[in-house]
């Protein structure tokens, strides 16, 4: 028992150190900002800081000051409201509204973003130029109108950069949440694995003890042997995503033996698989689940024995049985076939096919 405990403790330390290394690596990666983003922000800062000196170079400041309209409460109010409206609309457009066309290609998304920002920029400025005289009673000069276009264009550029920063922050936050979920799942898996190091040890010892008690009963010893093999296969296949069809058929033989022990001649299974397919891979327990599904949902009696056919044809494994629904209550979640289809798609990028025609229930497992 102490050997088992030492092994478990060593496993915990190994997994903890491996998790700690992965966590440090994730943090380092999460803190790394793309060089293109840093370059764009640096260019924006340099352009904004250099702007006053650039305007002075062309004697633009004096011309603007001479042509500026007289400041008033209405003037300040309308300018503030339009600046706020421009900033708000630009931030919404470049953050939340982008999700509406996120499914398009990068090129198409870029074109849509440029067009919408251009429409927003021209629309806001033109609306201000049109409304300004009605509110303030003053006409905007041509130079001041041009400068207003320039200012609002700069505001648009700033809001686009801010929107990008907000998007990066949101993506980083989502990555942290996803990482936290994965960490919790990994910890749960590690706990389950550590439990499984103790439970099978006890269970297989119990199988051996039971086998020694009933060793004079050949049927009972064979049943225990097949059950022990099945349980060992289930534990080992839990560490693998795919197994060969040959391994799966060997496991299915053990399961069929257990079913026949209960139903005798009332259960018949006919398996014809071409040898060329035996090394093809399927998700573990796929065939067993489909045979179990047939046993669970159909009547099995002397009058109506259950016959299951498993055969291969054109890189497809067929599992078929005649439908004779049980009249008694069946304790079932109804998720077995759906879960198998999800596993199949995740592992092999293919879906299983289920049909119910002419009173024959059929499931097709692609193995190409």
mmCIF file of C-alpha atoms in Angstrom:
data_model
loop_
_atom_site.group_PDB
_atom_site.id
_atom_site.type_symbol
_atom_site.label_atom_id
_atom_site.label_comp_id
_atom_site.label_asym_id
_atom_site.label_seq_id
_atom_site.Cartn_x
_atom_site.Cartn_y
_atom_site.Cartn_z
ATOM 1 C CA UNK A 1 0.000 0.000 0.000
ATOM 2 C CA UNK A 2 2.885 2.386 0.769
ATOM 3 C CA UNK A 3 4.298 1.752 -2.717
ATOM 4 C CA UNK A 4 0.992 2.845 -4.261
ATOM 5 C CA UNK A 5 0.899 5.981 -2.092
ATOM 6 C CA UNK A 6 4.481 6.889 -3.054
ATOM 7 C CA UNK A 7 3.615 6.425 -6.696
ATOM 8 C CA UNK A 8 0.580 8.697 -6.334
ATOM 9 C CA UNK A 9 2.630 11.377 -4.522
ATOM 10 C CA UNK A 10 5.294 11.285 -7.246
ATOM 11 C CA UNK A 11 2.595 11.586 -9.889
ATOM 12 C CA UNK A 12 1.138 14.635 -8.133
ATOM 13 C CA UNK A 13 4.543 16.351 -8.027
ATOM 14 C CA UNK A 14 5.253 15.580 -11.686
ATOM 15 C CA UNK A 15 1.890 16.914 -12.804
ATOM 16 C CA UNK A 16 2.188 19.969 -10.552
ATOM 17 C CA UNK A 17 5.621 20.846 -11.958
ATOM 18 C CA UNK A 18 4.394 20.329 -15.504
ATOM 19 C CA UNK A 19 1.339 22.510 -14.837
ATOM 20 C CA UNK A 20 3.537 25.181 -13.205
ATOM 21 C CA UNK A 21 5.817 25.316 -16.272
ATOM 22 C CA UNK A 22 2.837 25.595 -18.614
ATOM 23 C CA UNK A 23 1.321 28.349 -16.478
ATOM 24 C CA UNK A 24 4.564 30.399 -16.573
ATOM 25 C CA UNK A 25 4.789 29.929 -20.337
ATOM 26 C CA UNK A 26 1.167 31.060 -20.758
ATOM 27 C CA UNK A 27 1.764 34.189 -18.679
ATOM 28 C CA UNK A 28 4.833 35.083 -20.763
ATOM 29 C CA UNK A 29 2.892 34.604 -23.971
ATOM 30 C CA UNK A 30 -0.103 36.562 -22.644
ATOM 31 C CA UNK A 31 2.117 39.545 -21.840
ATOM 32 C CA UNK A 32 3.675 39.688 -25.299
ATOM 33 C CA UNK A 33 2.127 42.413 -27.488
ATOM 34 C CA UNK A 34 2.355 42.241 -31.273
ATOM 35 C CA UNK A 35 5.102 44.436 -32.725
ATOM 36 C CA UNK A 36 2.723 45.861 -35.327
ATOM 37 C CA UNK A 37 0.430 47.157 -32.566
ATOM 38 C CA UNK A 38 3.350 48.800 -30.769
ATOM 39 C CA UNK A 39 4.527 50.345 -34.043
ATOM 40 C CA UNK A 40 1.092 51.811 -34.822
ATOM 41 C CA UNK A 41 0.723 53.310 -31.349
ATOM 42 C CA UNK A 42 4.232 54.799 -31.546
ATOM 43 C CA UNK A 43 3.448 56.382 -34.921
ATOM 44 C CA UNK A 44 0.174 57.804 -33.596
ATOM 45 C CA UNK A 45 1.875 59.352 -30.539
ATOM 46 C CA UNK A 46 4.648 60.844 -32.697
ATOM 47 C CA UNK A 47 2.149 62.311 -35.173
ATOM 48 C CA UNK A 48 -0.022 63.877 -32.445
ATOM 49 C CA UNK A 49 2.926 65.396 -30.573
ATOM 50 C CA UNK A 50 4.425 66.758 -33.812
ATOM 51 C CA UNK A 51 1.105 68.208 -35.018
ATOM 52 C CA UNK A 52 1.377 71.710 -33.412
ATOM 53 C CA UNK A 53 4.896 72.211 -34.792
ATOM 54 C CA UNK A 54 3.785 70.996 -38.225
ATOM 55 C CA UNK A 55 0.948 73.528 -38.268
ATOM 56 C CA UNK A 56 3.363 76.293 -37.218
ATOM 57 C CA UNK A 57 5.698 75.351 -40.077
ATOM 58 C CA UNK A 58 3.079 76.349 -42.639
ATOM 59 C CA UNK A 59 1.899 79.385 -40.627
ATOM 60 C CA UNK A 60 -1.427 77.586 -40.280
ATOM 61 C CA UNK A 61 -2.057 78.587 -36.673
ATOM 62 C CA UNK A 62 -2.192 82.367 -37.356
ATOM 63 C CA UNK A 63 -4.543 81.896 -40.318
ATOM 64 C CA UNK A 64 -6.894 79.764 -38.256
ATOM 65 C CA UNK A 65 -6.928 82.124 -35.271
ATOM 66 C CA UNK A 66 -7.760 85.067 -37.523
ATOM 67 C CA UNK A 67 -10.632 83.176 -39.154
ATOM 68 C CA UNK A 68 -12.078 81.510 -36.029
ATOM 69 C CA UNK A 69 -15.650 82.429 -35.119
ATOM 70 C CA UNK A 70 -16.291 84.173 -31.843
ATOM 71 C CA UNK A 71 -16.526 81.812 -28.864
ATOM 72 C CA UNK A 72 -19.908 81.620 -27.116
ATOM 73 C CA UNK A 73 -21.866 79.263 -24.890
ATOM 74 C CA UNK A 74 -23.747 77.884 -27.917
ATOM 75 C CA UNK A 75 -20.434 77.486 -29.794
ATOM 76 C CA UNK A 76 -18.753 75.539 -26.968
ATOM 77 C CA UNK A 77 -21.871 73.437 -26.323
ATOM 78 C CA UNK A 78 -22.418 72.317 -29.915
ATOM 79 C CA UNK A 79 -18.722 71.566 -30.431
ATOM 80 C CA UNK A 80 -18.611 69.506 -27.232
ATOM 81 C CA UNK A 81 -21.766 67.570 -28.153
ATOM 82 C CA UNK A 82 -20.481 66.723 -31.651
ATOM 83 C CA UNK A 83 -17.051 65.748 -30.356
ATOM 84 C CA UNK A 84 -18.744 63.443 -27.845
ATOM 85 C CA UNK A 85 -21.085 62.063 -30.537
ATOM 86 C CA UNK A 86 -18.160 61.422 -32.898
ATOM 87 C CA UNK A 87 -16.073 59.671 -30.244
ATOM 88 C CA UNK A 88 -18.995 57.549 -29.018
ATOM 89 C CA UNK A 89 -20.128 56.497 -32.504
ATOM 90 C CA UNK A 90 -16.556 55.718 -33.660
ATOM 91 C CA UNK A 91 -15.830 53.577 -30.579
ATOM 92 C CA UNK A 92 -19.110 51.646 -30.924
ATOM 93 C CA UNK A 93 -18.521 51.139 -34.655
ATOM 94 C CA UNK A 94 -14.978 49.820 -34.199
ATOM 95 C CA UNK A 95 -15.677 47.587 -31.173
ATOM 96 C CA UNK A 96 -19.145 46.085 -30.700
ATOM 97 C CA UNK A 97 -20.492 46.652 -34.219
ATOM 98 C CA UNK A 98 -17.598 44.705 -35.731
ATOM 99 C CA UNK A 99 -19.116 41.499 -34.335
ATOM 100 C CA UNK A 100 -21.979 41.826 -36.839
ATOM 101 C CA UNK A 101 -19.702 41.063 -39.814
ATOM 102 C CA UNK A 102 -17.013 39.067 -37.979
ATOM 103 C CA UNK A 103 -17.771 35.948 -40.058
ATOM 104 C CA UNK A 104 -16.430 37.536 -43.255
ATOM 105 C CA UNK A 105 -12.849 37.351 -44.515
ATOM 106 C CA UNK A 106 -10.167 39.736 -43.238
ATOM 107 C CA UNK A 107 -10.094 41.698 -46.497
ATOM 108 C CA UNK A 108 -13.866 42.114 -46.586
ATOM 109 C CA UNK A 109 -14.002 43.113 -42.903
ATOM 110 C CA UNK A 110 -11.316 45.748 -43.529
ATOM 111 C CA UNK A 111 -13.206 47.191 -46.515
ATOM 112 C CA UNK A 112 -16.480 47.354 -44.582
ATOM 113 C CA UNK A 113 -14.744 49.037 -41.623
ATOM 114 C CA UNK A 114 -13.110 51.678 -43.854
ATOM 115 C CA UNK A 115 -16.388 52.441 -45.654
ATOM 116 C CA UNK A 116 -18.406 52.742 -42.422
ATOM 117 C CA UNK A 117 -15.782 54.937 -40.744
ATOM 118 C CA UNK A 118 -15.639 57.192 -43.803
ATOM 119 C CA UNK A 119 -19.426 57.559 -43.852
ATOM 120 C CA UNK A 120 -19.439 58.306 -40.126
ATOM 121 C CA UNK A 121 -16.637 60.877 -40.413
ATOM 122 C CA UNK A 122 -18.148 62.778 -43.374
ATOM 123 C CA UNK A 123 -21.686 62.541 -41.980
ATOM 124 C CA UNK A 124 -20.810 63.916 -38.542
ATOM 125 C CA UNK A 125 -18.738 66.832 -39.878
ATOM 126 C CA UNK A 126 -21.264 67.737 -42.568
ATOM 127 C CA UNK A 127 -24.065 67.666 -40.023
ATOM 128 C CA UNK A 128 -22.090 69.969 -37.708
ATOM 129 C CA UNK A 129 -21.309 72.397 -40.527
ATOM 130 C CA UNK A 130 -24.999 72.494 -41.456
ATOM 131 C CA UNK A 131 -26.369 72.901 -37.914
ATOM 132 C CA UNK A 132 -23.689 75.250 -36.541
ATOM 133 C CA UNK A 133 -25.067 78.495 -38.105
ATOM 134 C CA UNK A 134 -28.614 77.666 -36.939
ATOM 135 C CA UNK A 135 -27.489 77.227 -33.319
ATOM 136 C CA UNK A 136 -24.846 79.967 -32.990
ATOM 137 C CA UNK A 137 -25.952 82.477 -35.624
ATOM 138 C CA UNK A 138 -22.392 82.520 -37.047
ATOM 139 C CA UNK A 139 -21.107 81.167 -40.350
ATOM 140 C CA UNK A 140 -18.029 78.939 -40.384
ATOM 141 C CA UNK A 141 -15.246 80.223 -42.620
ATOM 142 C CA UNK A 142 -13.773 77.975 -45.317
ATOM 143 C CA UNK A 143 -10.470 77.586 -43.449
ATOM 144 C CA UNK A 144 -12.210 76.744 -40.165
ATOM 145 C CA UNK A 145 -14.416 74.180 -41.932
ATOM 146 C CA UNK A 146 -11.307 72.585 -43.416
ATOM 147 C CA UNK A 147 -9.621 72.561 -40.030
ATOM 148 C CA UNK A 148 -12.749 70.938 -38.530
ATOM 149 C CA UNK A 149 -12.510 68.119 -41.065
ATOM 150 C CA UNK A 150 -8.861 67.713 -40.099
ATOM 151 C CA UNK A 151 -9.607 67.636 -36.333
ATOM 152 C CA UNK A 152 -12.430 65.121 -36.691
ATOM 153 C CA UNK A 153 -10.244 62.927 -38.905
ATOM 154 C CA UNK A 154 -7.583 62.904 -36.167
ATOM 155 C CA UNK A 155 -10.271 62.040 -33.603
ATOM 156 C CA UNK A 156 -11.401 59.169 -35.823
ATOM 157 C CA UNK A 157 -7.850 57.804 -36.059
ATOM 158 C CA UNK A 158 -7.436 58.041 -32.275
ATOM 159 C CA UNK A 159 -10.726 56.246 -31.580
ATOM 160 C CA UNK A 160 -9.788 53.468 -34.051
ATOM 161 C CA UNK A 161 -6.547 52.871 -32.144
ATOM 162 C CA UNK A 162 -8.353 52.972 -28.794
ATOM 163 C CA UNK A 163 -10.938 50.518 -30.135
ATOM 164 C CA UNK A 164 -8.150 48.138 -31.168
ATOM 165 C CA UNK A 165 -6.633 48.354 -27.696
ATOM 166 C CA UNK A 166 -10.041 47.607 -26.139
ATOM 167 C CA UNK A 167 -10.462 44.605 -28.445
ATOM 168 C CA UNK A 168 -7.045 43.273 -27.472
ATOM 169 C CA UNK A 169 -7.927 43.674 -23.799
ATOM 170 C CA UNK A 170 -11.195 41.795 -24.324
ATOM 171 C CA UNK A 171 -9.421 38.987 -26.193
ATOM 172 C CA UNK A 172 -6.814 38.780 -23.441
ATOM 173 C CA UNK A 173 -9.560 38.581 -20.817
ATOM 174 C CA UNK A 174 -11.301 35.797 -22.761
ATOM 175 C CA UNK A 175 -8.001 33.913 -23.025
ATOM 176 C CA UNK A 176 -7.558 34.157 -19.254
ATOM 177 C CA UNK A 177 -11.092 32.849 -18.658
ATOM 178 C CA UNK A 178 -10.562 30.000 -21.103
ATOM 179 C CA UNK A 179 -7.254 29.150 -19.468
ATOM 180 C CA UNK A 180 -8.928 29.113 -16.060
ATOM 181 C CA UNK A 181 -11.607 26.720 -17.342
ATOM 182 C CA UNK A 182 -8.951 24.445 -18.851
ATOM 183 C CA UNK A 183 -7.029 24.533 -15.581
ATOM 184 C CA UNK A 184 -10.116 23.464 -13.636
ATOM 185 C CA UNK A 185 -10.819 20.684 -16.132
ATOM 186 C CA UNK A 186 -7.210 19.485 -15.944
ATOM 187 C CA UNK A 187 -7.306 19.459 -12.167
ATOM 188 C CA UNK A 188 -10.545 17.462 -12.264
ATOM 189 C CA UNK A 189 -9.002 14.993 -14.713
ATOM 190 C CA UNK A 190 -5.922 14.658 -12.523
ATOM 191 C CA UNK A 191 -8.108 13.979 -9.487
ATOM 192 C CA UNK A 192 -10.059 11.348 -11.427
ATOM 193 C CA UNK A 193 -6.824 9.767 -12.649
ATOM 194 C CA UNK A 194 -5.430 9.601 -9.124
ATOM 195 C CA UNK A 195 -8.652 7.972 -7.909
ATOM 196 C CA UNK A 196 -8.452 5.479 -10.751
ATOM 197 C CA UNK A 197 -5.004 4.430 -9.568
ATOM 198 C CA UNK A 198 -6.572 3.151 -6.350
ATOM 199 C CA UNK A 199 -10.030 1.930 -7.441
ATOM 200 C CA UNK A 200 -8.840 -0.518 -10.177
ATOM 201 C CA UNK A 201 -6.241 -1.956 -7.796
ATOM 202 C CA UNK A 202 -9.002 -2.843 -5.346
ATOM 203 C CA UNK A 203 -11.389 -3.986 -8.075
ATOM 204 C CA UNK A 204 -8.958 -6.310 -9.851
ATOM 205 C CA UNK A 205 -7.948 -7.836 -6.516
ATOM 206 C CA UNK A 206 -11.662 -8.428 -5.894
ATOM 207 C CA UNK A 207 -11.974 -10.079 -9.318
ATOM 208 C CA UNK A 208 -9.071 -12.389 -8.474
ATOM 209 C CA UNK A 209 -10.586 -13.246 -5.111
ATOM 210 C CA UNK A 210 -13.983 -13.939 -6.663
ATOM 211 C CA UNK A 211 -12.375 -16.058 -9.360
ATOM 212 C CA UNK A 212 -10.633 -18.218 -6.764
ATOM 213 C CA UNK A 213 -13.946 -18.727 -4.926
ATOM 214 C CA UNK A 214 -15.831 -19.960 -8.010
ATOM 215 C CA UNK A 215 -12.919 -21.659 -9.794
ATOM 216 C CA UNK A 216 -14.857 -24.918 -9.994
ATOM 217 C CA UNK A 217 -17.585 -23.182 -11.991
ATOM 218 C CA UNK A 218 -16.242 -22.793 -15.531
ATOM 219 C CA UNK A 219 -19.020 -20.458 -16.702
ATOM 220 C CA UNK A 220 -18.529 -18.171 -13.699
ATOM 221 C CA UNK A 221 -14.726 -18.012 -14.084
ATOM 222 C CA UNK A 222 -15.084 -17.245 -17.796
ATOM 223 C CA UNK A 223 -17.606 -14.496 -17.004
ATOM 224 C CA UNK A 224 -15.260 -12.929 -14.442
ATOM 225 C CA UNK A 225 -12.332 -13.155 -16.853
ATOM 226 C CA UNK A 226 -14.248 -11.385 -19.628
ATOM 227 C CA UNK A 227 -15.581 -8.740 -17.223
ATOM 228 C CA UNK A 228 -12.061 -8.085 -15.934
ATOM 229 C CA UNK A 229 -10.763 -7.717 -19.491
ATOM 230 C CA UNK A 230 -13.566 -5.301 -20.341
ATOM 231 C CA UNK A 231 -12.896 -3.107 -17.329
ATOM 232 C CA UNK A 232 -9.161 -3.043 -18.032
ATOM 233 C CA UNK A 233 -9.817 -2.119 -21.670
ATOM 234 C CA UNK A 234 -12.161 0.721 -20.623
ATOM 235 C CA UNK A 235 -9.500 2.159 -18.303
ATOM 236 C CA UNK A 236 -6.728 1.896 -20.897
ATOM 237 C CA UNK A 237 -8.827 3.273 -23.764
ATOM 238 C CA UNK A 238 -9.653 6.326 -21.644
ATOM 239 C CA UNK A 239 -6.079 7.488 -22.311
ATOM 240 C CA UNK A 240 -6.485 7.123 -26.094
ATOM 241 C CA UNK A 241 -8.677 8.992 -28.556
ATOM 242 C CA UNK A 242 -8.763 6.270 -31.199
ATOM 243 C CA UNK A 243 -8.253 2.496 -31.224
ATOM 244 C CA UNK A 244 -7.922 0.010 -34.072
ATOM 245 C CA UNK A 245 -11.029 -1.785 -35.237
ATOM 246 C CA UNK A 246 -9.290 -5.052 -34.360
ATOM 247 C CA UNK A 247 -8.937 -3.993 -30.708
ATOM 248 C CA UNK A 248 -12.525 -2.799 -30.618
ATOM 249 C CA UNK A 249 -13.808 -6.118 -31.993
ATOM 250 C CA UNK A 250 -11.820 -8.039 -29.377
ATOM 251 C CA UNK A 251 -13.414 -5.924 -26.655
ATOM 252 C CA UNK A 252 -16.825 -6.426 -28.276
ATOM 253 C CA UNK A 253 -16.334 -10.220 -28.049
ATOM 254 C CA UNK A 254 -16.014 -9.921 -24.276
ATOM 255 C CA UNK A 255 -19.140 -7.756 -24.067
ATOM 256 C CA UNK A 256 -21.084 -10.183 -26.283
ATOM 257 C CA UNK A 257 -20.062 -13.034 -23.965
ATOM 258 C CA UNK A 258 -21.596 -11.187 -21.003
ATOM 259 C CA UNK A 259 -24.813 -10.505 -22.931
ATOM 260 C CA UNK A 260 -25.049 -14.142 -24.087
ATOM 261 C CA UNK A 261 -24.560 -15.321 -20.515
ATOM 262 C CA UNK A 262 -27.786 -13.525 -19.671
ATOM 263 C CA UNK A 263 -29.889 -14.055 -22.808
ATOM 264 C CA UNK A 264 -28.423 -17.322 -24.183
ATOM 265 C CA UNK A 265 -29.884 -18.128 -27.635
ATOM 266 C CA UNK A 266 -32.231 -15.142 -27.479
ATOM 267 C CA UNK A 267 -29.357 -12.892 -28.548
ATOM 268 C CA UNK A 268 -27.497 -13.446 -31.823
ATOM 269 C CA UNK A 269 -24.745 -11.301 -33.312
ATOM 270 C CA UNK A 270 -23.296 -11.713 -36.789
ATOM 271 C CA UNK A 271 -19.946 -9.956 -37.442
ATOM 272 C CA UNK A 272 -18.417 -9.882 -40.926
ATOM 273 C CA UNK A 273 -15.575 -7.362 -41.262
ATOM 274 C CA UNK A 274 -13.134 -7.405 -44.174
ATOM 275 C CA UNK A 275 -9.560 -7.918 -43.032
ATOM 276 C CA UNK A 276 -8.391 -4.786 -44.869
ATOM 277 C CA UNK A 277 -10.332 -2.642 -42.361
ATOM 278 C CA UNK A 278 -9.007 -4.178 -39.137
ATOM 279 C CA UNK A 279 -6.249 -1.597 -38.713
ATOM 280 C CA UNK A 280 -8.581 1.361 -39.321
ATOM 281 C CA UNK A 281 -9.276 3.463 -36.229
ATOM 282 C CA UNK A 282 -12.533 4.270 -34.446
ATOM 283 C CA UNK A 283 -13.340 5.971 -31.123
ATOM 284 C CA UNK A 284 -13.062 3.457 -28.247
ATOM 285 C CA UNK A 285 -16.278 1.668 -27.187
ATOM 286 C CA UNK A 286 -18.079 2.803 -30.369
ATOM 287 C CA UNK A 287 -19.227 -0.683 -31.436
ATOM 288 C CA UNK A 288 -20.016 -1.753 -27.880
ATOM 289 C CA UNK A 289 -22.209 1.322 -27.363
ATOM 290 C CA UNK A 290 -24.255 0.547 -30.486
ATOM 291 C CA UNK A 291 -24.727 -3.117 -29.559
ATOM 292 C CA UNK A 292 -25.654 -2.111 -26.015
ATOM 293 C CA UNK A 293 -28.134 0.385 -27.476
ATOM 294 C CA UNK A 294 -29.815 -2.427 -29.417
ATOM 295 C CA UNK A 295 -29.961 -4.664 -26.318
ATOM 296 C CA UNK A 296 -31.345 -1.868 -24.157
ATOM 297 C CA UNK A 297 -34.151 -0.689 -26.448
ATOM 298 C CA UNK A 298 -35.427 -3.915 -28.052
ATOM 299 C CA UNK A 299 -37.427 -6.879 -26.838
ATOM 300 C CA UNK A 300 -35.357 -10.033 -26.301
ATOM 301 C CA UNK A 301 -37.404 -13.197 -25.854
ATOM 302 C CA UNK A 302 -37.764 -16.769 -27.108
ATOM 303 C CA UNK A 303 -40.452 -15.594 -29.512
ATOM 304 C CA UNK A 304 -38.539 -12.511 -30.657
ATOM 305 C CA UNK A 305 -34.775 -13.025 -30.336
ATOM 306 C CA UNK A 306 -32.569 -10.037 -31.012
ATOM 307 C CA UNK A 307 -30.221 -10.314 -33.972
ATOM 308 C CA UNK A 308 -27.522 -7.689 -34.526
ATOM 309 C CA UNK A 309 -25.539 -7.523 -37.754
ATOM 310 C CA UNK A 310 -22.141 -5.839 -38.040
ATOM 311 C CA UNK A 311 -20.509 -5.779 -41.444
ATOM 312 C CA UNK A 312 -18.215 -3.647 -43.614
ATOM 313 C CA UNK A 313 -18.863 -2.193 -47.039
ATOM 314 C CA UNK A 314 -17.167 0.630 -48.966
ATOM 315 C CA UNK A 315 -15.121 1.878 -45.971
ATOM 316 C CA UNK A 316 -18.195 1.954 -43.746
ATOM 317 C CA UNK A 317 -19.092 -0.241 -40.773
ATOM 318 C CA UNK A 318 -22.820 -1.025 -40.589
ATOM 319 C CA UNK A 319 -24.535 -1.941 -37.316
ATOM 320 C CA UNK A 320 -28.129 -3.049 -37.877
ATOM 321 C CA UNK A 321 -30.970 -4.681 -35.984
ATOM 322 C CA UNK A 322 -34.690 -5.187 -36.450
ATOM 323 C CA UNK A 323 -36.773 -2.834 -34.322
ATOM 324 C CA UNK A 324 -38.935 -4.480 -31.643
ATOM 325 C CA UNK A 325 -39.345 -1.827 -28.977
ATOM 326 C CA UNK A 326 -39.513 -2.928 -25.360
ATOM 327 C CA UNK A 327 -42.855 -2.558 -23.641
ATOM 328 C CA UNK A 328 -41.161 -2.172 -20.270
ATOM 329 C CA UNK A 329 -39.531 1.055 -19.030
ATOM 330 C CA UNK A 330 -36.016 1.694 -20.357
ATOM 331 C CA UNK A 331 -33.666 3.682 -18.120
ATOM 332 C CA UNK A 332 -31.838 5.753 -20.727
ATOM 333 C CA UNK A 333 -30.617 9.355 -21.056
ATOM 334 C CA UNK A 334 -30.904 9.269 -24.842
ATOM 335 C CA UNK A 335 -27.492 10.922 -25.233
ATOM 336 C CA UNK A 336 -25.424 7.893 -26.268
ATOM 337 C CA UNK A 337 -25.746 8.261 -30.050
ATOM 338 C CA UNK A 338 -25.438 12.045 -29.888
ATOM 339 C CA UNK A 339 -22.236 11.814 -27.829
ATOM 340 C CA UNK A 340 -20.804 9.206 -30.201
ATOM 341 C CA UNK A 341 -21.510 11.499 -33.159
ATOM 342 C CA UNK A 342 -19.763 14.403 -31.375
ATOM 343 C CA UNK A 343 -16.721 12.233 -30.587
ATOM 344 C CA UNK A 344 -16.602 11.014 -34.180
ATOM 345 C CA UNK A 345 -16.663 14.539 -35.563
ATOM 346 C CA UNK A 346 -14.051 15.864 -33.124
ATOM 347 C CA UNK A 347 -11.650 12.982 -33.746
ATOM 348 C CA UNK A 348 -12.242 12.098 -37.405
ATOM 349 C CA UNK A 349 -14.044 15.187 -38.791
ATOM 350 C CA UNK A 350 -16.899 12.934 -39.909
ATOM 351 C CA UNK A 351 -20.447 12.354 -38.716
ATOM 352 C CA UNK A 352 -22.073 8.987 -38.129
ATOM 353 C CA UNK A 353 -25.250 8.216 -40.065
ATOM 354 C CA UNK A 354 -28.423 6.977 -38.331
ATOM 355 C CA UNK A 355 -31.441 5.650 -40.215
ATOM 356 C CA UNK A 356 -34.720 4.025 -39.275
ATOM 357 C CA UNK A 357 -36.277 2.582 -42.441
ATOM 358 C CA UNK A 358 -38.412 -0.491 -43.096
ATOM 359 C CA UNK A 359 -38.349 -1.335 -39.395
ATOM 360 C CA UNK A 360 -34.537 -1.658 -39.456
ATOM 361 C CA UNK A 361 -32.413 0.520 -37.198
ATOM 362 C CA UNK A 362 -29.026 1.153 -38.830
ATOM 363 C CA UNK A 363 -25.935 3.124 -37.853
ATOM 364 C CA UNK A 364 -23.082 3.771 -40.274
ATOM 365 C CA UNK A 365 -19.560 4.413 -38.981
ATOM 366 C CA UNK A 366 -17.168 5.800 -41.646
ATOM 367 C CA UNK A 367 -13.636 4.392 -41.249
ATOM 368 C CA UNK A 368 -11.765 5.921 -44.205
#
